[in-house]
PDB file of C-alpha atoms and ligand atoms in Angstrom:
ATOM      1  CA  VAL A   1       0.000   0.000   0.000  1.00 40.00           C
ATOM      2  CA  GLY A   2       1.492   3.384  -0.998  1.00 46.00           C
ATOM      3  CA  ALA A   3       1.217   6.641   0.905  1.00 48.00           C
ATOM      4  CA  LEU A   4      -1.939   8.636   0.430  1.00 55.00           C
ATOM      5  CA  SER A   5      -1.564  11.010  -2.480  1.00 72.00           C
ATOM      6  CA  THR A   6      -0.798  14.449  -1.140  1.00 88.00           C
ATOM      7  CA  GLU A   7      -2.250  17.667  -2.449  1.00 93.00           C
ATOM      8  CA  PHE A   8       0.135  20.616  -2.334  1.00 95.00           C
ATOM      9  CA  VAL A   9      -2.003  23.738  -2.224  1.00 94.00           C
ATOM     10  CA  PRO A  10      -0.889  26.864  -4.103  1.00 92.00           C
ATOM     11  CA  ALA A  11      -0.301  29.430  -1.383  1.00 88.00           C
ATOM     12  CA  ALA A  12      -1.459  33.014  -1.604  1.00 81.00           C
ATOM     13  CA  GLY A  13       1.471  34.457   0.310  1.00 85.00           C
ATOM     14  CA  VAL A  14       3.245  32.857   3.231  1.00 87.00           C
ATOM     15  CA  PRO A  15       1.158  31.765   6.228  1.00 87.00           C
ATOM     16  CA  ARG A  16       2.026  32.473   9.862  1.00 87.00           C
ATOM     17  CA  ALA A  17       4.207  29.864  11.551  1.00 87.00           C
ATOM     18  CA  VAL A  18       2.148  28.199  14.247  1.00 86.00           C
ATOM     19  CA  ASP A  19       3.188  25.944  17.123  1.00 88.00           C
ATOM     20  CA  ASP A  20       2.437  22.288  16.439  1.00 93.00           C
ATOM     21  CA  VAL A  21       2.067  22.910  12.703  1.00 97.00           C
ATOM     22  CA  VAL A  22       4.698  21.995  10.133  1.00 97.00           C
ATOM     23  CA  ASP A  23       4.429  23.656   6.739  1.00 97.00           C
ATOM     24  CA  VAL A  24       5.817  21.481   3.955  1.00 98.00           C
ATOM     25  CA  TRP A  25       6.583  23.444   0.791  1.00 97.00           C
ATOM     26  CA  ARG A  26       7.268  21.903  -2.586  1.00 97.00           C
ATOM     27  CA  ALA A  27       9.091  23.929  -5.229  1.00 96.00           C
ATOM     28  CA  ASP A  28       9.918  23.213  -8.850  1.00 95.00           C
ATOM     29  CA  LEU A  29      13.525  24.294  -9.296  1.00 96.00           C
ATOM     30  CA  ALA A  30      13.086  24.673 -13.045  1.00 93.00           C
ATOM     31  CA  THR A  31      11.032  27.814 -12.362  1.00 87.00           C
ATOM     32  CA  GLU A  32      12.412  31.324 -12.109  1.00 82.00           C
ATOM     33  CA  ALA A  33      13.731  32.591  -8.807  1.00 85.00           C
ATOM     34  CA  ASP A  34      15.298  35.893  -7.861  1.00 90.00           C
ATOM     35  CA  ARG A  35      18.996  35.020  -7.795  1.00 90.00           C
ATOM     36  CA  SER A  36      19.836  38.484  -6.534  1.00 95.00           C
ATOM     37  CA  LEU A  37      18.602  37.309  -3.108  1.00 97.00           C
ATOM     38  CA  LEU A  38      21.738  35.164  -2.719  1.00 97.00           C
ATOM     39  CA  SER A  39      24.619  36.409  -0.599  1.00 97.00           C
ATOM     40  CA  GLY A  40      28.104  36.694  -2.080  1.00 97.00           C
ATOM     41  CA  ASP A  41      29.089  33.403  -0.425  1.00 96.00           C
ATOM     42  CA  GLU A  42      26.033  31.707  -1.829  1.00 97.00           C
ATOM     43  CA  GLN A  43      26.724  33.008  -5.352  1.00 95.00           C
ATOM     44  CA  ALA A  44      30.247  31.652  -5.028  1.00 96.00           C
ATOM     45  CA  ARG A  45      28.997  28.278  -3.778  1.00 96.00           C
ATOM     46  CA  ALA A  46      26.511  28.023  -6.649  1.00 94.00           C
ATOM     47  CA  ALA A  47      29.280  28.851  -9.121  1.00 94.00           C
ATOM     48  CA  ARG A  48      31.356  25.893  -7.905  1.00 96.00           C
ATOM     49  CA  PHE A  49      28.915  23.291  -9.295  1.00 95.00           C
ATOM     50  CA  ILE A  50      30.311  21.928 -12.531  1.00 95.00           C
ATOM     51  CA  ARG A  51      26.991  21.175 -14.220  1.00 95.00           C
ATOM     52  CA  ALA A  52      24.766  24.107 -15.193  1.00 92.00           C
ATOM     53  CA  GLU A  53      21.714  22.213 -14.008  1.00 93.00           C
ATOM     54  CA  HIS A  54      23.169  21.738 -10.512  1.00 94.00           C
ATOM     55  CA  ARG A  55      24.209  25.386 -10.414  1.00 93.00           C
ATOM     56  CA  ARG A  56      20.713  26.498 -11.313  1.00 94.00           C
ATOM     57  CA  ASN A  57      18.964  24.059  -8.959  1.00 96.00           C
ATOM     58  CA  TRP A  58      21.087  24.908  -5.953  1.00 96.00           C
ATOM     59  CA  GLY A  59      20.857  28.670  -6.479  1.00 96.00           C
ATOM     60  CA  THR A  60      17.123  28.494  -7.071  1.00 96.00           C
ATOM     61  CA  ALA A  61      16.567  26.339  -3.980  1.00 97.00           C
ATOM     62  CA  ARG A  62      18.525  28.795  -1.818  1.00 97.00           C
ATOM     63  CA  ALA A  63      16.754  31.856  -3.273  1.00 97.00           C
ATOM     64  CA  ILE A  64      13.384  30.242  -2.543  1.00 96.00           C
ATOM     65  CA  LEU A  65      14.518  29.388   1.003  1.00 98.00           C
ATOM     66  CA  ARG A  66      15.374  33.043   1.587  1.00 97.00           C
ATOM     67  CA  ALA A  67      12.073  34.216   0.122  1.00 96.00           C
ATOM     68  CA  LEU A  68      10.087  31.746   2.221  1.00 96.00           C
ATOM     69  CA  LEU A  69      11.817  32.438   5.539  1.00 97.00           C
ATOM     70  CA  ALA A  70      11.631  36.200   4.953  1.00 96.00           C
ATOM     71  CA  GLY A  71       7.898  35.791   4.360  1.00 95.00           C
ATOM     72  CA  TYR A  72       7.408  34.085   7.717  1.00 96.00           C
ATOM     73  CA  LEU A  73       9.580  36.651   9.467  1.00 96.00           C
ATOM     74  CA  ASP A  74       8.269  39.621   7.533  1.00 95.00           C
ATOM     75  CA  THR A  75      11.808  40.753   6.888  1.00 96.00           C
ATOM     76  CA  ASP A  76      14.222  41.412   4.003  1.00 97.00           C
ATOM     77  CA  PRO A  77      15.327  38.094   2.410  1.00 97.00           C
ATOM     78  CA  ARG A  78      18.782  39.539   1.716  1.00 97.00           C
ATOM     79  CA  ALA A  79      19.282  40.370   5.393  1.00 96.00           C
ATOM     80  CA  LEU A  80      18.958  36.740   6.557  1.00 97.00           C
ATOM     81  CA  ARG A  81      22.076  35.046   7.897  1.00 97.00           C
ATOM     82  CA  PHE A  82      22.451  31.314   8.404  1.00 97.00           C
ATOM     83  CA  GLU A  83      24.507  29.557  11.024  1.00 97.00           C
ATOM     84  CA  LEU A  84      25.579  25.935  10.771  1.00 97.00           C
ATOM     85  CA  GLY A  85      25.232  23.267  13.451  1.00 96.00           C
ATOM     86  CA  PRO A  86      28.195  20.997  14.297  1.00 95.00           C
ATOM     87  CA  GLN A  87      27.325  18.652  11.393  1.00 96.00           C
ATOM     88  CA  GLY A  88      26.317  21.397   9.004  1.00 96.00           C
ATOM     89  CA  LYS A  89      22.586  21.803   9.631  1.00 98.00           C
ATOM     90  CA  PRO A  90      21.656  25.374   8.706  1.00 98.00           C
ATOM     91  CA  ALA A  91      19.591  27.401  11.180  1.00 98.00           C
ATOM     92  CA  LEU A  92      18.589  31.005  11.787  1.00 98.00           C
ATOM     93  CA  PRO A  93      20.533  32.764  14.533  1.00 97.00           C
ATOM     94  CA  ALA A  94      18.845  34.967  17.169  1.00 94.00           C
ATOM     95  CA  PRO A  95      16.524  36.821  17.092  1.00 94.00           C
ATOM     96  CA  HIS A  96      14.924  34.456  14.566  1.00 95.00           C
ATOM     97  CA  HIS A  97      16.033  31.170  16.130  1.00 95.00           C
ATOM     98  CA  ASP A  98      12.477  30.162  17.042  1.00 96.00           C
ATOM     99  CA  LEU A  99      11.643  29.681  13.355  1.00 97.00           C
ATOM    100  CA  ARG A 100      13.051  26.253  12.436  1.00 97.00           C
ATOM    101  CA  PHE A 101      13.464  24.875   8.944  1.00 98.00           C
ATOM    102  CA  ASN A 102      15.061  22.170   6.882  1.00 98.00           C
ATOM    103  CA  VAL A 103      15.584  21.743   3.146  1.00 98.00           C
ATOM    104  CA  SER A 104      15.962  18.797   0.797  1.00 98.00           C
ATOM    105  CA  HIS A 105      16.480  18.740  -2.932  1.00 96.00           C
ATOM    106  CA  SER A 106      16.551  15.976  -5.493  1.00 95.00           C
ATOM    107  CA  ARG A 107      16.908  16.764  -9.199  1.00 94.00           C
ATOM    108  CA  ALA A 108      14.551  19.698  -9.886  1.00 95.00           C
ATOM    109  CA  ILE A 109      12.403  19.323  -6.766  1.00 97.00           C
ATOM    110  CA  ALA A 110      12.971  21.002  -3.432  1.00 98.00           C
ATOM    111  CA  LEU A 111      11.079  20.472  -0.196  1.00 98.00           C
ATOM    112  CA  TYR A 112      11.135  22.869   2.721  1.00 98.00           C
ATOM    113  CA  ALA A 113       9.760  22.076   6.183  1.00 98.00           C
ATOM    114  CA  ILE A 114       9.116  25.069   8.412  1.00 98.00           C
ATOM    115  CA  THR A 115       7.852  25.176  11.985  1.00 97.00           C
ATOM    116  CA  ARG A 116       8.313  26.940  15.288  1.00 96.00           C
ATOM    117  CA  GLY A 117      10.146  26.076  18.464  1.00 95.00           C
ATOM    118  CA  ARG A 118      11.332  22.576  17.693  1.00 96.00           C
ATOM    119  CA  GLU A 119      13.776  20.854  15.378  1.00 97.00           C
ATOM    120  CA  VAL A 120      12.520  19.654  12.012  1.00 98.00           C
ATOM    121  CA  GLY A 121      13.945  17.566   9.159  1.00 98.00           C
ATOM    122  CA  VAL A 122      12.762  16.844   5.633  1.00 98.00           C
ATOM    123  CA  ASP A 123      13.866  14.577   2.803  1.00 98.00           C
ATOM    124  CA  VAL A 124      12.815  13.996  -0.796  1.00 98.00           C
ATOM    125  CA  GLU A 125      13.882  11.016  -2.899  1.00 97.00           C
ATOM    126  CA  HIS A 126      13.232   9.747  -6.404  1.00 96.00           C
ATOM    127  CA  GLU A 127      12.294   6.101  -6.195  1.00 93.00           C
ATOM    128  CA  ASP A 128      14.257   5.225  -9.334  1.00 91.00           C
ATOM    129  CA  ARG A 129      17.503   6.455  -7.800  1.00 90.00           C
ATOM    130  CA  ARG A 130      20.246   3.850  -8.155  1.00 87.00           C
ATOM    131  CA  VAL A 131      21.133   2.564  -4.711  1.00 91.00           C
ATOM    132  CA  GLU A 132      22.662  -0.561  -3.298  1.00 94.00           C
ATOM    133  CA  ALA A 133      19.553  -1.255  -1.218  1.00 95.00           C
ATOM    134  CA  VAL A 134      20.611  -4.405   0.608  1.00 97.00           C
ATOM    135  CA  GLY A 135      24.079  -3.123   1.524  1.00 96.00           C
ATOM    136  CA  LEU A 136      22.768   0.240   2.739  1.00 96.00           C
ATOM    137  CA  ALA A 137      19.940  -1.460   4.613  1.00 97.00           C
ATOM    138  CA  ARG A 138      22.437  -3.751   6.349  1.00 96.00           C
ATOM    139  CA  ARG A 139      24.474  -0.752   7.481  1.00 94.00           C
ATOM    140  CA  VAL A 140      21.560   1.357   8.619  1.00 94.00           C
ATOM    141  CA  PHE A 141      18.608  -0.902   9.420  1.00 95.00           C
ATOM    142  CA  GLY A 142      20.416  -4.101  10.437  1.00 95.00           C
ATOM    143  CA  ASP A 143      20.882  -7.672   9.161  1.00 97.00           C
ATOM    144  CA  LYS A 144      17.302  -8.754   9.609  1.00 97.00           C
ATOM    145  CA  GLU A 145      15.879  -5.943   7.484  1.00 96.00           C
ATOM    146  CA  ALA A 146      18.628  -6.441   4.864  1.00 97.00           C
ATOM    147  CA  GLU A 147      17.715 -10.112   4.547  1.00 97.00           C
ATOM    148  CA  ARG A 148      14.017  -9.346   4.372  1.00 97.00           C
ATOM    149  CA  LEU A 149      14.620  -6.839   1.561  1.00 97.00           C
ATOM    150  CA  GLY A 150      17.032  -9.209  -0.189  1.00 97.00           C
ATOM    151  CA  ALA A 151      14.288 -11.836  -0.510  1.00 97.00           C
ATOM    152  CA  LEU A 152      11.917  -9.442  -2.367  1.00 97.00           C
ATOM    153  CA  ASP A 153      11.682  -8.908  -6.110  1.00 96.00           C
ATOM    154  CA  GLU A 154      13.621  -5.892  -7.420  1.00 93.00           C
ATOM    155  CA  THR A 155      10.639  -3.524  -7.771  1.00 93.00           C
ATOM    156  CA  THR A 156       9.179  -4.229  -4.339  1.00 94.00           C
ATOM    157  CA  ARG A 157      12.628  -4.089  -2.759  1.00 95.00           C
ATOM    158  CA  ARG A 158      13.411  -0.679  -4.280  1.00 94.00           C
ATOM    159  CA  HIS A 159      10.002   0.654  -3.293  1.00 93.00           C
ATOM    160  CA  GLN A 160      10.193  -0.538   0.308  1.00 96.00           C
ATOM    161  CA  PHE A 161      13.824   0.465   0.732  1.00 97.00           C
ATOM    162  CA  MET A 162      13.313   3.998  -0.597  1.00 97.00           C
ATOM    163  CA  ARG A 163      10.334   4.518   1.723  1.00 96.00           C
ATOM    164  CA  ALA A 164      12.330   3.402   4.759  1.00 97.00           C
ATOM    165  CA  TRP A 165      15.277   5.503   3.556  1.00 97.00           C
ATOM    166  CA  VAL A 166      13.368   8.752   3.077  1.00 98.00           C
ATOM    167  CA  ARG A 167      11.938   8.365   6.594  1.00 97.00           C
ATOM    168  CA  TYR A 168      15.375   7.680   8.013  1.00 97.00           C
ATOM    169  CA  GLU A 169      16.962  10.675   6.265  1.00 98.00           C
ATOM    170  CA  ALA A 170      14.210  12.973   7.538  1.00 98.00           C
ATOM    171  CA  ALA A 171      14.848  11.803  11.119  1.00 98.00           C
ATOM    172  CA  VAL A 172      18.623  12.165  10.757  1.00 98.00           C
ATOM    173  CA  LYS A 173      18.143  15.656   9.365  1.00 98.00           C
ATOM    174  CA  CYS A 174      15.805  16.549  12.204  1.00 98.00           C
ATOM    175  CA  LEU A 175      18.498  15.537  14.696  1.00 97.00           C
ATOM    176  CA  GLY A 176      21.120  17.314  12.566  1.00 97.00           C
ATOM    177  CA  THR A 177      23.721  14.575  12.911  1.00 95.00           C
ATOM    178  CA  GLY A 178      24.152  13.518   9.274  1.00 91.00           C
ATOM    179  CA  ILE A 179      24.159   9.837   8.318  1.00 90.00           C
ATOM    180  CA  ALA A 180      27.780   9.373   9.319  1.00 89.00           C
ATOM    181  CA  GLY A 181      27.159  10.915  12.733  1.00 90.00           C
ATOM    182  CA  ASP A 182      24.003   8.967  13.533  1.00 88.00           C
ATOM    183  CA  ASP A 183      24.619   6.688  16.500  1.00 88.00           C
ATOM    184  CA  GLY A 184      21.237   4.981  16.133  1.00 89.00           C
ATOM    185  CA  ALA A 185      19.251   7.862  17.622  1.00 92.00           C
ATOM    186  CA  ALA A 186      17.268   8.389  14.406  1.00 93.00           C
ATOM    187  CA  LEU A 187      15.808   4.869  14.623  1.00 93.00           C
ATOM    188  CA  GLY A 188      15.984   4.197  18.354  1.00 90.00           C
ATOM    189  CA  GLU A 189      13.392   4.224  21.073  1.00 91.00           C
ATOM    190  CA  HIS A 190      13.505   8.014  21.340  1.00 91.00           C
ATOM    191  CA  ALA A 191      13.585   8.613  17.589  1.00 95.00           C
ATOM    192  CA  PRO A 192      11.803  11.742  16.393  1.00 97.00           C
ATOM    193  CA  TRP A 193       8.317  11.537  14.894  1.00 98.00           C
ATOM    194  CA  VAL A 194       8.269  10.887  11.119  1.00 98.00           C
ATOM    195  CA  GLY A 195       5.481  11.309   8.563  1.00 97.00           C
ATOM    196  CA  GLU A 196       5.662  10.214   4.947  1.00 96.00           C
ATOM    197  CA  PHE A 197       3.913  11.562   1.849  1.00 96.00           C
ATOM    198  CA  ASP A 198       3.881  11.466  -1.943  1.00 96.00           C
ATOM    199  CA  VAL A 199       5.601  14.387  -3.642  1.00 96.00           C
ATOM    200  CA  GLY A 200       4.811  13.518  -7.256  1.00 93.00           C
ATOM    201  CA  PRO A 201       5.002  10.528  -9.590  1.00 91.00           C
ATOM    202  CA  GLY A 202       7.831   8.284  -8.365  1.00 93.00           C
ATOM    203  CA  THR A 203       8.890  10.874  -5.800  1.00 96.00           C
ATOM    204  CA  ILE A 204       8.438  10.479  -2.064  1.00 96.00           C
ATOM    205  CA  GLY A 205       9.040  12.669   0.934  1.00 98.00           C
ATOM    206  CA  ALA A 206       9.178  12.506   4.702  1.00 98.00           C
ATOM    207  CA  VAL A 207       9.165  15.095   7.449  1.00 98.00           C
ATOM    208  CA  SER A 208      10.340  14.633  11.014  1.00 98.00           C
ATOM    209  CA  VAL A 209       9.985  16.618  14.229  1.00 98.00           C
ATOM    210  CA  VAL A 210      11.045  16.159  17.820  1.00 96.00           C
ATOM    211  CA  GLY A 211       8.066  15.778  20.133  1.00 94.00           C
ATOM    212  CA  ARG A 212       4.406  15.148  19.552  1.00 94.00           C
ATOM    213  CA  PRO A 213       2.876  14.580  16.095  1.00 96.00           C
ATOM    214  CA  PRO A 214       2.275  17.920  14.371  1.00 97.00           C
ATOM    215  CA  GLN A 215      -0.442  19.033  12.008  1.00 96.00           C
ATOM    216  CA  LEU A 216       0.949  19.117   8.463  1.00 97.00           C
ATOM    217  CA  ARG A 217       0.098  21.702   5.830  1.00 96.00           C
ATOM    218  CA  TYR A 218       1.285  21.132   2.253  1.00 97.00           C
ATOM    219  CA  TRP A 219       1.996  24.167   0.075  1.00 96.00           C
ATOM    220  CA  GLU A 220       3.157  24.636  -3.504  1.00 96.00           C
ATOM    221  CA  TRP A 221       5.638  27.482  -3.881  1.00 94.00           C
ATOM    222  CA  SER A 222       5.282  29.779  -6.874  1.00 89.00           C
ATOM    223  CA  PRO A 223       7.273  32.856  -7.867  1.00 81.00           C
ATOM    224  CA  ARG A 224       5.361  36.137  -7.675  1.00 73.00           C
TER     225      ARG A 224
HETATM  226  C1  LIG B 301      22.617  16.481   4.926  1.00 65.38           C
HETATM  227  C2  LIG B 301      22.530  14.978   4.882  1.00 65.38           C
HETATM  228  C3  LIG B 301      21.980  14.446   6.173  1.00 65.38           C
HETATM  229  C4  LIG B 301      21.558  14.636   3.764  1.00 65.38           C
HETATM  230  O1  LIG B 301      22.008  15.067   2.545  1.00 65.38           O
HETATM  231  P1  LIG B 301      21.365  14.694   1.156  1.00 65.38           P
HETATM  232  O2  LIG B 301      20.337  13.631   1.305  1.00 65.38           O
HETATM  233  O3  LIG B 301      22.490  14.450   0.254  1.00 65.38           O
HETATM  234  O4  LIG B 301      20.696  16.046   0.666  1.00 65.38           O
HETATM  235  P2  LIG B 301      19.335  16.799   0.960  1.00 65.38           P
HETATM  236  O5  LIG B 301      19.039  17.536  -0.266  1.00 65.38           O
HETATM  237  O6  LIG B 301      18.268  15.952   1.534  1.00 65.38           O
HETATM  238  O7  LIG B 301      19.727  17.828   2.106  1.00 65.38           O
HETATM  239  C5  LIG B 301      20.660  18.836   1.897  1.00 65.38           C
HETATM  240  C6  LIG B 301      20.290  20.015   2.776  1.00 65.38           C
HETATM  241  O8  LIG B 301      20.204  19.611   4.133  1.00 65.38           O
HETATM  242  C7  LIG B 301      20.677  20.660   4.979  1.00 65.38           C
HETATM  243  N1  LIG B 301      21.704  20.067   5.841  1.00 65.38           N
HETATM  244  C8  LIG B 301      23.057  20.037   5.704  1.00 65.38           C
HETATM  245  N2  LIG B 301      23.605  19.379   6.745  1.00 65.38           N
HETATM  246  C9  LIG B 301      22.596  18.983   7.542  1.00 65.38           C
HETATM  247  C10 LIG B 301      22.528  18.260   8.769  1.00 65.38           C
HETATM  248  N3  LIG B 301      23.610  17.810   9.400  1.00 65.38           N
HETATM  249  N4  LIG B 301      21.306  18.017   9.301  1.00 65.38           N
HETATM  250  C11 LIG B 301      20.188  18.464   8.702  1.00 65.38           C
HETATM  251  N5  LIG B 301      20.190  19.161   7.540  1.00 65.38           N
HETATM  252  C12 LIG B 301      21.380  19.406   6.972  1.00 65.38           C
HETATM  253  C13 LIG B 301      21.180  21.776   4.096  1.00 65.38           C
HETATM  254  O9  LIG B 301      20.171  22.764   4.031  1.00 65.38           O
HETATM  255  C14 LIG B 301      21.329  21.107   2.755  1.00 65.38           C
HETATM  256  O10 LIG B 301      20.973  21.971   1.718  1.00 65.38           O
HETATM  257  P3  LIG B 301      22.056  22.871   0.975  1.00 65.38           P
HETATM  258  O11 LIG B 301      23.077  21.924   0.442  1.00 65.38           O
HETATM  259  O12 LIG B 301      21.261  23.548  -0.092  1.00 65.38           O
HETATM  260  O13 LIG B 301      22.601  23.807   1.984  1.00 65.38           O
HETATM  261  C15 LIG B 301      23.955  14.472   4.635  1.00 65.38           C
HETATM  262  O14 LIG B 301      24.761  14.852   5.694  1.00 65.38           O
HETATM  263  C16 LIG B 301      24.118  13.012   4.561  1.00 65.38           C
HETATM  264  O15 LIG B 301      24.402  12.359   5.554  1.00 65.38           O
HETATM  265  N6  LIG B 301      23.987  12.471   3.391  1.00 65.38           N
HETATM  266  C17 LIG B 301      24.166  11.076   3.202  1.00 65.38           C
HETATM  267  C18 LIG B 301      23.640  10.687   1.884  1.00 65.38           C
HETATM  268  C19 LIG B 301      23.907   9.224   1.678  1.00 65.38           C
HETATM  269  O16 LIG B 301      24.695   8.586   2.345  1.00 65.38           O
HETATM  270  N7  LIG B 301      23.226   8.627   0.736  1.00 65.38           N
HETATM  271  C20 LIG B 301      23.381   7.236   0.469  1.00 65.38           C
HETATM  272  C21 LIG B 301      22.725   6.842  -0.813  1.00 65.38           C
HETATM  273  S1  LIG B 301      20.925   6.699  -0.682  1.00 65.38           S
END
């Protein structure tokens, strides 16, 4: 059984951030975005991608992040500064630290999860991505799960692995540790809450927060 199909609602402006609500935004990175919102460092980072498509996608994703966060904060998108956690998770410094966000991009799709007062993580994956499912599953989910997946036909294995993976990545990104730094906390007894959803054909997403299950709102970003 797949996830319920999710409707991303075109947003008329940016809503208020509310406690216990996570806004999940989907953006098409092939659309126009105002690149002049990027800082000098960000322009330089974008320029380092070798492929034009990666350059465009990364710059667009960052410009949209600035526009979105500035909308919630009712501030100038160019004035936003980001600080990085110990494993590289970007966050807003004071006085905006209460607004929490996380970003994921895959090909020309970006997802943004935005909430207040607690850590959040998001991940998007294309199900046809080439991965060594059994080997990765053994490393991350353990021998039993690797063997279970190994016994399935290729299509079912890929499908089930990618769904477990997107959930895992969202939890890891919520905790901010990165895959390499995860000591089992993302899957353990005190793992953060994770919800899964469809992003588009063959594309799945998951969002994760620390604490009680939130209400989720799904929004489609569009340039204006
Ligand atoms: C960040 C991480 C957790 C996920 O990266 P990813 O899946 O490659 O990429 P995503 O697009 O989902 O996320 C990237 C974004 O997460 C954010 N991010 C970076 N470090 C982060 C961290 N430690 N925690 C949470 N978010 C982080 C950034 O906003 C980044 O966007 P940016 O590059 O535009 O600044 C990465 O540290 C990681 O561990 N990747 C492992 C990937 C892997 O092993 N894949 C195996 C094959 S399936």
